[in-house]
Amino acid sequence: MTLKIAVCVKYVPDATGDRGFADDLTVDRDDVDGLLSELDEYAVEQALRISEEADDAEVTVVTVGPDDAKDALRKALSMGADKAVHVNDEDIHGSDVIGTSAILAKALEKTGFDLIVCGMASTDGTMGVLPALLAERLNLPQATLLSEVSVEDGTVKGRRDGDAASEQLEAPLPAVVSVTDQSGEARYPSFKGIMAAKKKPVEELDLDDLGIDADEVGLAGSWTLVESADARPARTQGTIVTDEGEGGKQLAAFLSAQKFI
Amino acid sequence: MAEILVLVDHADGAVRKPALELLTLARRIGEPSAVVLGAGEAAASLAAKAAEYGAATVYVADGPEFDEQLVVPKVDALTQIAKDKGVAAVLVTSSGEGKEVAARVALRLGSGLITDAVELEAGANGPVATQSVFAASYQVKSAVSHGVPVITVKPNSAAPETAPAAGAVENVSVAFTGNAARVVSRTPRVSTGRPELTESAIVVSGGRGVGAAEGFAVVEKLADSLGAAVGASRAAVDAGWYPHSNQVGQTGKQVSPQLYVAAGISGAIQHRAGMQTSKTIVAVNKDAEAPIFDLVDYGVVGDLFEVLPQLTDEIGAR
Ligand SMILES: Cc1cc2nc3c(=O)[nH]c(=O)nc-3n(C[C@H](O)[C@H](O)[C@H](O)COP(=O)(O)OP(=O)(O)OC[C@H]3O[C@@H](n4cnc5c(N)ncnc54)[C@H](O)[C@@H]3O)c2cc1C
Ligand SMILES: Cc1cc2nc3c(=O)[nH]c(=O)nc-3n(C[C@H](O)[C@H](O)[C@H](O)COP(=O)(O)OP(=O)(O)OC[C@H]3O[C@@H](n4cnc5c(N)ncnc54)[C@H](O)[C@@H]3O)c2cc1C
């Protein structure tokens, strides 16, 4: 039996660019280049490793996003995923996380899966909750924030390093997992991988295909409302001194003036 | 008054400071009640602490499920109480687990979700939360427009204030839904005796410039002289010089202390995402061009192995 692995990947504005908001208070996607969220590269990597360990496996990458989000899918395909699903519809613009999770859950049901792999958080919204919402919607166990993951005999196992303790987790498939950037370095696409990716199938879906009404998602269907988004004044550079033997003492004087010591 | 449900995070039988901050913030938008889950024997003293900080009612539920299964038992309990009591909002601490619990509760309640709030105030249509986004380069104000607002709040967003209240304990029997990942084993983190990174008023962090695991001794000595927590950049963590649990940044801990000292850290965007909301920022770096200097209130261009020990000695002499 083929082990079907679905990987959720997000297309995000480059964090090293000047990220900001458009007039409707959604993320400005025109002025900054986008890319596959770096934290989702770890999800793709772990999916590929699990598939390499299995007798027979297939890795499908799934994204919800605008036209350019195809770039994120291509990157994942060039790393080695087998096929891709792109949910793209004008009406998705401005969806909050509840809406996004509804769309992804429907797309995943349509695609089919034994295991869903997500990143720990996107690098733009950084909520880190989408995997939990998928588990809730699809009624699956969640084994999330894993720094180590493996699949054996229909069971997913992993280590979750929390604040207070490190936990060893186990769940029967089907299940949702998310992996951290501690799970293992993501591979670089090879030239061969990049060429092969061009021929791999990318299935396009819109809201109709998923049986979702336009008013359930997008800005209108969101259950949260952004009231304002303001650029913080850049921190003004303070005093900079060059150490000529007294740097520690000068710093002590500053900390003392600020009442820290 | 509107009842605001606060999930009380606890460890080793004590309420964690961020929960006291939540109770303090809850009073701005209504009357707080606390939820204490899986605390066993410690439940009574946790309830008393919650009452000291303003909880009119403390809902207590216990059972092995809270220890043996991931996230879901807490979701079951919180959803059940929120529905039964018809609360006006649910507040949870922004930790990895806290956010996941909040998310599932929001979905079950048919509610919007806001995560990582750094400020909370009452608005015309319910609580308004401030988020600090894109590596703290933007301040966003949002509200929940559907259902009972479910909001997670970052540690250090408010100073805990006592406000003695009744703290009437109500025992709750939770109907667990199951279908959760099983916790097979748990290895508690060994305490260093230093303050918790996300809760500490002062954080001293070391980066690649520290050069080796042994090099962290100068960072720790300075931290101890200030009663501070120790942080590290991902470069230092990836090199194996310091534990990952001390990493500050986008994929590590997000800290917002009164004072942040960065030693031998260049100031990459992913590191800034975890510390840029610190009130006062100080850096010591050999390279005058390091981007971290754009953020600092005070910067020393110099060798950290010269500057840090001198500073530590100065503090000791005061
Ligand atoms: C700055 C900012 C703040 C926001 N705040 C809120 C808020 O408070 N409340 C709210 O409801 N919405 C909020 N949103 C919107 C929310 O981030 C998006 O709806 C988003 O699609 C889901 O959340 P996330 O990106 O934070 O995902 P996370 O939960 O951080 O993502 C975790 C993982 O889920 C998968 N994933 C996430 N999005 C997609 C996708 N589109 N396609 C495929 N896989 C995906 C990836 O594997 C990812 O690694 C915010 C967005 C931004 C940019
Ligand atoms: C998806 C993703 C997530 C990431 N998450 C994080 C994160 O959570 N946290 C994080 O920190 N990084 C994170 N990073 C990595 C980040 O991009 C940087 O690589 C990292 O922060 C660099 O660490 P550093 O400043 O210690 O090292 P470097 O950038 O190498 O800087 C070292 C600095 O030390 C100075 N120095 C050297 N010797 C001395 C000396 N003797 N005295 C004084 N100064 C000296 C140098 O001048 C230099 O400025 C992430 C990256 C990615 C792609």
XYZ file of C-alpha atoms and ligand atoms in Angstrom:
685
model
C 0.000 0.000 0.000
C 1.279 3.416 -0.923
C 1.932 5.701 2.042
C 0.339 8.987 1.024
C 2.077 11.982 2.527
C 0.672 15.491 2.080
C 2.886 18.467 2.919
C 1.337 21.887 3.527
C 3.583 24.670 2.289
C 3.058 28.414 2.347
C 4.249 31.106 -0.034
C 5.381 34.098 2.018
C 6.983 37.511 1.486
C 10.766 37.356 1.862
C 11.624 38.218 5.462
C 14.745 40.078 4.383
C 12.636 42.425 2.219
C 10.569 45.416 3.348
C 7.376 43.671 4.405
C 4.242 45.729 4.885
C 0.498 46.029 4.490
C -1.748 47.015 1.570
C -4.621 49.514 1.828
C -7.109 46.812 2.828
C -4.770 45.908 5.729
C -3.854 42.548 4.222
C -0.239 41.642 3.580
C 1.270 43.552 0.681
C 2.316 40.822 -1.722
C 3.156 43.058 -4.676
C 6.101 44.993 -3.352
C 8.122 42.159 -1.869
C 9.331 38.973 -3.512
C 7.813 35.789 -2.200
C 9.258 32.373 -1.587
C 8.555 29.018 0.045
C 8.431 29.712 3.788
C 11.864 28.562 4.981
C 10.294 26.678 7.858
C 8.250 24.620 5.389
C 11.464 23.391 3.761
C 11.924 21.354 6.939
C 8.451 19.863 6.455
C 9.241 18.900 2.864
C 12.565 17.419 3.999
C 10.978 15.243 6.680
C 8.234 14.095 4.286
C 10.906 13.068 1.779
C 12.909 11.226 4.450
C 9.813 9.361 5.631
C 8.941 8.452 2.040
C 12.480 7.195 1.427
C 12.180 4.906 4.466
C 8.812 3.518 3.329
C 8.419 0.663 0.833
C 6.137 2.711 -1.334
C 5.226 6.324 -0.746
C 4.029 9.408 -2.553
C 4.598 13.015 -1.471
C 2.099 15.694 -2.502
C 2.712 19.341 -1.646
C -0.357 21.500 -1.098
C -0.611 25.263 -0.969
C -3.350 27.850 -0.614
C -2.232 31.103 -2.183
C -2.185 33.499 -5.148
C -0.717 32.814 -8.643
C 2.877 33.333 -7.512
C 2.477 30.640 -4.858
C 3.341 28.238 -7.674
C 6.975 29.191 -7.013
C 6.731 27.615 -3.566
C 5.306 24.432 -5.081
C 8.088 24.323 -7.719
C 10.722 24.615 -5.024
C 9.184 21.723 -3.087
C 8.872 19.649 -6.283
C 12.497 20.340 -7.148
C 13.493 19.101 -3.686
C 11.824 15.800 -4.598
C 8.077 15.892 -3.949
C 6.049 13.923 -6.522
C 3.130 16.220 -7.263
C 1.447 19.417 -6.169
C -1.970 20.886 -5.465
C -2.546 24.633 -5.733
C -5.726 26.137 -4.299
C -6.093 29.556 -5.900
C -9.180 31.776 -6.017
C -9.670 35.554 -5.918
C -12.134 35.113 -3.092
C -9.485 33.630 -0.782
C -7.729 36.997 -0.489
C -7.678 38.175 3.134
C -8.654 34.879 4.777
C -7.783 34.552 8.437
C -6.412 31.365 9.922
C -9.837 29.841 10.563
C -10.758 30.379 6.896
C -7.389 29.172 5.612
C -7.680 25.993 7.663
C -11.150 25.328 6.217
C -9.789 25.559 2.669
C -6.721 23.435 3.391
C -8.771 20.758 5.149
C -11.081 20.411 2.123
C -8.124 20.323 -0.275
C -6.418 17.629 1.813
C -9.585 15.525 1.915
C -9.790 15.735 -1.849
C -6.110 14.866 -2.302
C -6.147 12.012 0.184
C -3.461 11.312 2.798
C -2.184 8.982 5.482
C 0.070 11.611 6.975
C -0.070 15.416 6.836
C 3.225 17.225 7.444
C 3.370 20.970 8.198
C 6.038 23.451 9.186
C 6.098 24.744 12.788
C 4.884 28.205 11.733
C 4.810 30.350 8.648
C 7.415 33.110 8.542
C 4.754 35.796 7.960
C 1.703 35.070 10.100
C 3.870 33.048 12.525
C 0.760 31.828 14.334
C 1.888 28.214 14.519
C -1.667 26.984 14.838
C -2.672 25.765 11.417
C -1.599 22.146 12.022
C -3.721 22.024 15.197
C -6.693 23.458 13.310
C -6.303 20.813 10.594
C -6.291 18.102 13.260
C -9.454 19.550 14.751
C -11.244 19.855 11.413
C -10.210 16.449 10.094
C -10.658 14.734 13.467
C -7.080 13.424 13.496
C -4.498 13.140 16.260
C -1.920 15.956 16.204
C 1.744 15.306 16.935
C 3.121 18.793 16.493
C 6.315 20.815 16.970
C 8.449 17.709 16.516
C 12.226 17.972 16.411
C 12.463 14.309 15.439
C 9.930 12.268 13.487
C 9.543 8.770 12.032
C 6.820 6.433 10.774
C 6.754 2.740 11.605
C 3.985 0.203 11.104
C 1.218 2.733 10.731
C 2.338 4.788 13.715
C 3.996 8.187 13.709
C 6.527 8.799 16.484
C 8.345 11.930 17.430
C 9.989 14.114 20.019
C 8.464 17.395 21.125
C 10.792 19.706 23.044
C 8.591 21.931 25.162
C 9.392 24.638 27.696
C 9.205 22.411 30.725
C 9.979 18.986 29.293
C 10.893 16.959 26.266
C 8.145 14.520 25.306
C 8.127 11.353 23.238
C 4.854 11.194 21.273
C 3.035 8.505 19.350
C -0.092 8.491 17.200
C -1.713 6.064 14.790
C -2.046 7.140 11.145
C -3.790 9.071 9.720
C -2.345 11.981 11.690
C -1.116 15.579 11.430
C 2.468 16.423 12.339
C 4.436 19.660 12.305
C 8.216 19.767 12.435
C 10.629 22.369 13.790
C 13.854 23.674 12.288
C 15.675 21.279 14.630
C 14.324 18.267 12.716
C 17.146 18.173 10.188
C 18.760 20.351 7.544
C 16.641 20.667 4.391
C 18.256 19.463 1.147
C 19.080 21.769 -1.762
C 17.361 20.997 -5.036
C 19.792 19.381 -7.490
C 19.975 20.472 -11.129
C 18.278 17.207 -12.012
C 15.594 17.894 -9.422
C 14.952 21.356 -10.836
C 14.601 19.975 -14.373
C 12.366 17.110 -13.227
C 10.109 19.500 -11.274
C 9.087 21.224 -14.504
C 7.368 18.048 -15.647
C 5.641 17.157 -12.407
C 1.862 17.644 -12.235
C 0.387 20.678 -10.453
C -3.350 20.357 -9.908
C -5.257 23.658 -9.779
C -8.320 23.911 -7.554
C -10.685 26.775 -6.828
C -13.353 27.223 -4.159
C -16.023 25.639 -6.388
C -13.954 22.491 -6.762
C -13.829 22.251 -2.972
C -17.510 23.050 -2.402
C -16.702 26.160 -0.354
C -18.878 29.280 -0.577
C -16.989 32.498 -1.278
C -18.524 34.204 1.763
C -17.112 31.565 4.133
C -13.557 32.729 3.428
C -11.629 35.823 2.380
C -11.844 39.176 4.129
C -15.650 39.018 4.324
C -15.668 35.546 5.846
C -12.942 36.232 8.396
C -13.741 36.015 12.077
C -11.018 38.478 12.954
C -10.817 42.092 11.896
C -7.607 44.067 11.512
C -8.368 47.626 12.621
C -4.998 49.200 11.951
C -1.459 48.345 10.895
C 1.223 50.917 11.577
C 4.924 50.801 10.856
C 6.756 51.197 14.130
C 9.141 54.055 14.085
C 12.522 52.452 13.440
C 14.545 52.319 16.627
C 16.834 55.283 16.609
C 20.404 54.273 17.096
C 21.655 55.152 20.517
C 25.165 55.796 21.690
C 27.948 53.740 20.141
C 31.378 53.741 21.709
C 34.532 51.986 20.619
C 36.306 50.023 23.307
C 39.704 51.448 24.041
C 40.115 49.628 27.302
C 37.186 51.255 29.122
C 34.246 49.779 27.128
C 32.973 47.626 29.998
C 33.131 50.542 32.413
C 31.335 52.849 29.990
C 28.614 50.242 29.544
C 28.344 49.916 33.327
C 27.840 53.682 33.587
C 25.048 53.504 30.993
C 23.336 50.599 32.774
C 23.648 52.409 36.066
C 22.120 55.599 34.639
C 19.232 53.445 33.374
C 18.905 51.940 36.883
C 19.645 48.385 35.767
C 22.535 48.183 38.221
C -19.720 41.688 34.580
C -18.518 39.725 31.587
C -16.681 36.576 32.589
C -13.179 36.246 31.088
C -11.735 32.741 31.141
C -7.990 32.486 31.781
C -6.113 29.215 31.309
C -3.588 29.022 34.128
C -0.234 27.698 32.997
C 1.610 25.961 35.816
C 4.798 23.986 36.386
C 6.122 22.130 39.422
C 3.033 23.022 41.423
C 3.422 26.774 40.916
C 1.527 29.251 38.755
C 3.771 30.539 35.978
C 4.201 34.290 35.825
C 2.553 34.739 32.383
C -0.707 33.402 33.867
C -0.651 36.171 36.481
C -0.127 38.648 33.654
C -3.195 37.217 31.892
C -5.319 37.606 35.027
C -4.138 41.211 35.267
C -4.993 41.888 31.605
C -8.350 40.103 31.939
C -9.483 42.687 34.495
C -9.286 45.359 31.802
C -11.977 43.614 29.782
C -14.171 41.967 32.401
C -14.124 39.732 35.468
C -11.463 37.014 35.349
C -12.047 33.419 36.216
C -9.236 30.907 36.154
C -9.010 27.379 34.790
C -6.573 25.020 36.528
C -6.087 21.718 34.714
C -4.213 18.585 35.700
C -2.557 20.056 38.770
C -3.346 17.180 41.166
C -2.570 18.022 44.803
C -1.298 21.473 43.881
C -4.710 22.614 42.584
C -5.749 24.252 45.874
C -2.634 26.398 46.156
C -2.783 27.322 42.464
C -6.411 28.380 42.960
C -5.426 30.525 45.926
C -2.748 32.236 43.855
C -5.222 32.872 41.017
C -7.636 34.399 43.546
C -4.894 36.699 44.812
C -4.573 38.034 41.264
C -8.274 38.580 40.681
C -9.985 35.296 39.822
C -13.562 35.393 41.098
C -14.045 31.726 40.242
C -11.469 28.979 39.729
C -12.533 25.974 37.672
C -10.506 22.909 38.565
C -10.333 19.681 36.583
C -8.000 16.760 37.031
C -7.356 13.406 35.431
C -4.487 11.389 33.962
C -5.597 12.503 30.484
C -3.929 15.900 30.961
C -0.546 14.208 31.325
C -0.972 11.297 28.969
C -2.353 13.014 25.873
C -1.260 16.021 23.864
C -3.296 19.255 23.735
C -6.780 17.718 23.265
C -7.765 17.158 26.949
C -7.107 20.840 27.662
C -9.193 21.761 24.618
C -12.031 19.546 25.880
C -11.964 21.166 29.332
C -11.670 24.762 28.200
C -14.379 24.438 25.546
C -16.759 22.772 27.966
C -16.319 25.483 30.619
C -16.520 28.322 28.071
C -19.794 26.938 26.715
C -21.369 26.071 30.077
C -20.584 29.434 31.612
C -21.206 31.565 28.521
C -17.933 33.461 28.974
C -17.123 36.664 27.076
C -13.518 35.848 26.121
C -10.844 33.190 26.549
C -7.206 34.120 27.264
C -4.277 31.712 26.955
C -0.507 32.238 27.205
C 1.310 32.351 23.848
C 3.454 29.261 24.174
C 3.666 26.539 21.537
C 1.097 24.472 23.385
C -0.990 27.439 24.532
C -1.510 28.603 20.960
C -2.525 25.137 19.802
C -5.010 24.760 22.645
C -6.469 28.194 21.927
C -6.791 27.469 18.204
C -8.799 24.304 18.668
C -10.985 25.936 21.322
C -11.688 28.812 18.920
C -12.766 26.424 16.191
C -15.028 24.488 18.566
C -16.623 27.701 19.829
C -17.041 29.089 16.313
C -14.775 31.974 17.262
C -12.083 34.096 15.711
C -8.550 33.691 17.036
C -5.790 36.199 17.697
C -2.333 34.968 18.679
C 0.739 36.653 20.181
C -1.017 39.760 21.483
C 1.326 42.122 23.331
C -1.384 44.443 24.617
C -5.097 44.142 25.320
C -7.699 46.848 25.829
C -11.480 47.075 25.904
C -13.023 48.307 22.654
C -16.492 49.186 21.440
C -16.940 45.683 20.002
C -15.009 43.589 22.476
C -11.331 43.363 23.301
C -8.793 44.925 20.945
C -5.422 43.212 20.779
C -2.125 44.674 19.650
C 0.257 42.381 17.758
C 3.844 43.154 16.947
C 4.508 41.614 13.514
C 7.130 41.294 10.781
C 9.989 41.129 13.241
C 8.398 43.924 15.264
C 8.480 46.395 12.374
C 4.657 46.780 12.466
C 2.059 47.201 15.202
C -1.291 45.707 14.265
C -4.537 46.188 16.178
C -7.165 43.508 15.691
C -10.439 42.379 17.146
C -12.428 39.183 16.905
C -15.580 39.788 14.892
C -17.271 36.415 15.311
C -17.969 34.364 18.417
C -16.280 34.544 21.821
C -12.842 36.146 21.331
C -10.016 33.656 21.885
C -6.719 35.473 22.340
C -3.229 34.291 23.212
C -0.926 36.788 24.900
C 2.867 36.808 24.905
C 4.687 36.577 28.216
C 5.893 39.920 29.626
C 3.021 41.888 28.092
C 1.845 43.264 31.436
C 3.156 43.545 34.976
C 1.168 41.230 37.276
C -0.873 43.148 39.850
C -2.601 41.605 42.825
C -6.348 42.218 43.241
C -7.768 39.817 45.819
C -11.027 38.161 44.712
C -13.266 35.357 45.928
C -11.540 32.537 44.042
C -14.482 30.204 44.650
C -13.335 26.774 43.547
C -15.669 24.856 41.262
C -14.709 21.291 40.399
C -15.416 20.359 36.807
C -15.790 16.870 35.419
C -14.627 16.914 31.815
C -16.020 14.704 29.042
C -12.814 13.794 27.186
C -13.098 13.285 23.435
C -9.862 11.343 22.845
C -8.225 11.054 19.434
C -5.033 12.676 20.688
C -1.372 11.778 20.314
C -0.160 9.783 23.307
C 2.694 11.079 25.462
C 4.851 7.971 25.803
C 7.462 9.540 28.056
C 8.449 12.905 29.435
C 11.887 14.141 30.412
C 11.672 17.309 32.498
C 14.173 20.014 31.680
C 16.908 20.333 34.264
C 16.729 23.722 35.939
C 19.851 25.904 35.768
C 18.647 28.018 38.674
C 18.617 31.045 36.346
C 15.383 32.888 35.537
C 13.111 31.563 32.795
C 14.126 33.107 29.451
C 10.700 34.406 28.423
C 9.897 35.723 31.889
C 13.157 37.373 32.866
C 13.453 41.160 33.130
C 17.026 40.970 31.809
C 18.436 38.644 29.144
C 22.102 38.320 28.194
C 22.617 36.448 24.908
C 25.708 35.111 23.198
C 26.200 34.411 19.511
C 28.776 32.988 17.159
C 31.195 35.633 18.404
C 31.459 33.723 21.688
C 33.556 31.257 19.712
C 33.049 28.021 21.676
C 30.913 26.357 24.337
C 33.506 27.356 26.960
C 33.221 30.952 25.772
C 29.690 31.091 27.174
C 31.215 31.296 30.657
C 31.724 35.070 30.250
C 28.107 35.419 29.113
C 26.851 33.386 32.094
C 28.983 35.354 34.555
C 27.565 38.640 33.306
C 24.033 37.182 33.389
C 24.477 36.009 36.971
C 25.782 39.394 38.088
C 22.571 40.942 36.693
C 20.209 38.168 37.819
C 19.499 37.617 34.132
C 18.500 34.709 31.913
C 20.969 33.468 29.280
C 19.985 33.414 25.619
C 21.790 32.333 22.463
C 21.616 32.943 18.730
C 20.809 30.072 16.433
C 24.387 30.061 15.157
C 25.611 29.370 18.711
C 22.917 26.727 19.239
C 23.562 25.003 15.900
C 27.254 24.854 16.774
C 26.247 22.917 19.897
C 27.598 25.557 22.305
C 24.301 26.143 24.102
C 20.970 24.241 24.364
C 18.255 24.903 21.821
C 15.839 25.746 24.630
C 17.842 28.968 25.097
C 17.623 30.092 21.478
C 16.206 33.575 21.004
C 14.508 34.396 17.724
C 11.877 33.490 15.228
C 12.220 29.767 15.780
C 13.380 30.046 19.355
C 11.998 32.015 22.270
C 10.511 35.431 21.769
C 11.676 37.647 24.573
C 10.628 41.126 25.551
C 12.671 42.020 28.622
C 13.447 45.415 30.138
C 17.074 44.929 29.092
C 18.545 42.749 26.326
C 22.300 42.387 25.989
C 23.542 40.872 22.700
C 27.166 39.763 22.747
C 28.814 38.537 19.539
C 25.484 38.540 17.674
C 25.233 40.182 14.249
C 21.494 40.924 14.356
C 20.004 38.823 11.546
C 16.289 39.431 10.887
C 15.361 36.055 12.406
C 17.184 36.911 15.625
C 15.654 40.389 15.718
C 12.196 38.819 15.407
C 12.733 37.379 18.873
C 14.135 40.375 20.747
C 13.276 43.597 18.969
C 10.483 44.461 21.416
C 12.935 44.562 24.320
C 12.710 47.905 26.110
C 16.429 48.659 26.206
C 18.909 46.972 23.863
C 22.657 46.823 24.366
C 25.191 45.151 22.075
C 28.845 44.290 22.209
C 30.326 43.389 18.831
C 33.760 43.621 17.210
C 32.271 44.749 13.928
C 31.087 48.373 13.905
C 29.000 47.549 10.804
C 26.977 44.750 12.463
C 23.228 45.360 11.863
C 22.504 44.861 15.570
C 23.926 48.352 16.160
C 20.955 49.834 14.254
C 18.711 48.786 17.135
C 20.757 49.551 20.190
C 20.326 52.108 22.898
C 23.962 51.580 23.748
C 26.579 49.725 21.744
C 30.199 48.913 22.380
C 32.401 48.141 19.400
C 34.874 45.770 20.938
C 35.905 42.274 21.887
C 33.311 40.651 24.116
C 36.051 38.807 26.008
C 37.402 42.203 27.118
C 34.162 44.128 27.558
C 31.950 41.559 29.319
C 34.369 40.639 32.127
C 35.122 44.321 32.769
C 31.393 45.032 32.970
C 30.851 42.058 35.288
C 33.645 43.319 37.583
C 32.143 46.805 37.608
C 28.751 45.426 38.593
C 30.355 43.319 41.309
C 32.133 46.401 42.664
C 28.904 48.396 43.030
C 1.297 39.413 10.423
C 0.073 38.553 10.351
C -0.716 38.394 11.487
C -1.846 37.577 11.418
N -2.610 37.433 12.538
C -3.729 36.665 12.473
C -4.557 36.458 13.611
O -4.279 36.945 14.705
N -5.656 35.688 13.475
C -5.975 35.077 12.296
O -6.973 34.358 12.257
N -5.209 35.235 11.205
C -4.096 36.011 11.254
N -3.322 36.155 10.150
C -3.661 35.417 8.948
C -3.051 34.029 8.987
O -1.681 34.101 9.266
C -3.285 33.364 7.641
O -4.638 33.123 7.519
C -2.487 32.116 7.385
O -2.785 31.484 6.185
C -2.524 31.018 8.466
O -1.731 31.335 9.526
P -0.135 31.311 9.535
O 0.373 31.742 8.236
O 0.257 32.115 10.706
O 0.149 29.794 9.664
P 0.896 28.952 10.766
O -0.115 28.364 11.679
O 2.013 29.726 11.372
O 1.480 27.871 9.769
C 1.900 26.595 10.185
C 2.024 25.716 8.987
O 0.772 25.577 8.348
C 0.946 25.434 6.940
N 0.284 26.560 6.245
C -0.041 27.777 6.733
N -0.648 28.517 5.803
C -0.714 27.770 4.685
C -1.215 27.967 3.373
N -1.789 29.101 3.008
N -1.089 26.961 2.485
C -0.527 25.792 2.821
N -0.024 25.539 4.048
C -0.122 26.514 4.968
C 2.429 25.427 6.707
O 2.882 24.099 6.778
C 2.947 26.203 7.889
O 4.289 25.920 8.205
C -2.187 36.956 10.215
C -1.373 37.117 9.092
C -0.269 37.912 9.143
C 0.584 38.050 7.916
C 14.031 29.962 8.941
C 15.141 30.518 9.790
C 14.934 30.671 11.143
C 15.937 31.203 11.965
N 15.691 31.382 13.300
C 16.629 31.977 14.074
C 16.400 32.219 15.460
O 15.355 31.876 16.014
N 17.375 32.838 16.176
C 18.560 33.236 15.626
O 19.411 33.808 16.342
N 18.821 33.009 14.329
C 17.889 32.371 13.544
N 18.180 32.114 12.250
C 19.592 32.317 11.785
C 19.941 33.741 11.443
O 19.607 33.978 10.089
C 21.461 33.986 11.648
O 22.181 33.036 10.909
C 21.901 33.909 13.111
O 21.078 34.704 13.926
C 23.348 34.367 13.235
O 23.791 34.203 14.551
P 24.965 35.126 15.125
O 24.553 36.535 15.087
O 25.343 34.534 16.439
O 26.176 34.814 14.119
P 26.872 35.716 13.026
O 25.899 36.305 12.109
O 27.982 34.908 12.488
O 27.475 36.902 13.886
C 28.495 36.770 14.803
C 28.884 38.168 15.258
O 29.842 38.084 16.291
C 30.800 39.118 16.129
N 32.002 38.701 16.848
C 32.873 37.720 16.521
N 33.826 37.593 17.460
C 33.568 38.522 18.391
C 34.204 38.904 19.636
N 35.275 38.267 20.103
N 33.670 39.923 20.327
C 32.582 40.588 19.883
N 31.945 40.265 18.735
C 32.427 39.243 18.012
C 30.934 39.272 14.648
O 31.392 40.574 14.316
C 29.513 39.009 14.158
O 28.771 40.222 14.027
C 17.191 31.574 11.407
C 17.408 31.424 10.043
C 16.409 30.906 9.230
C 16.674 30.761 7.763
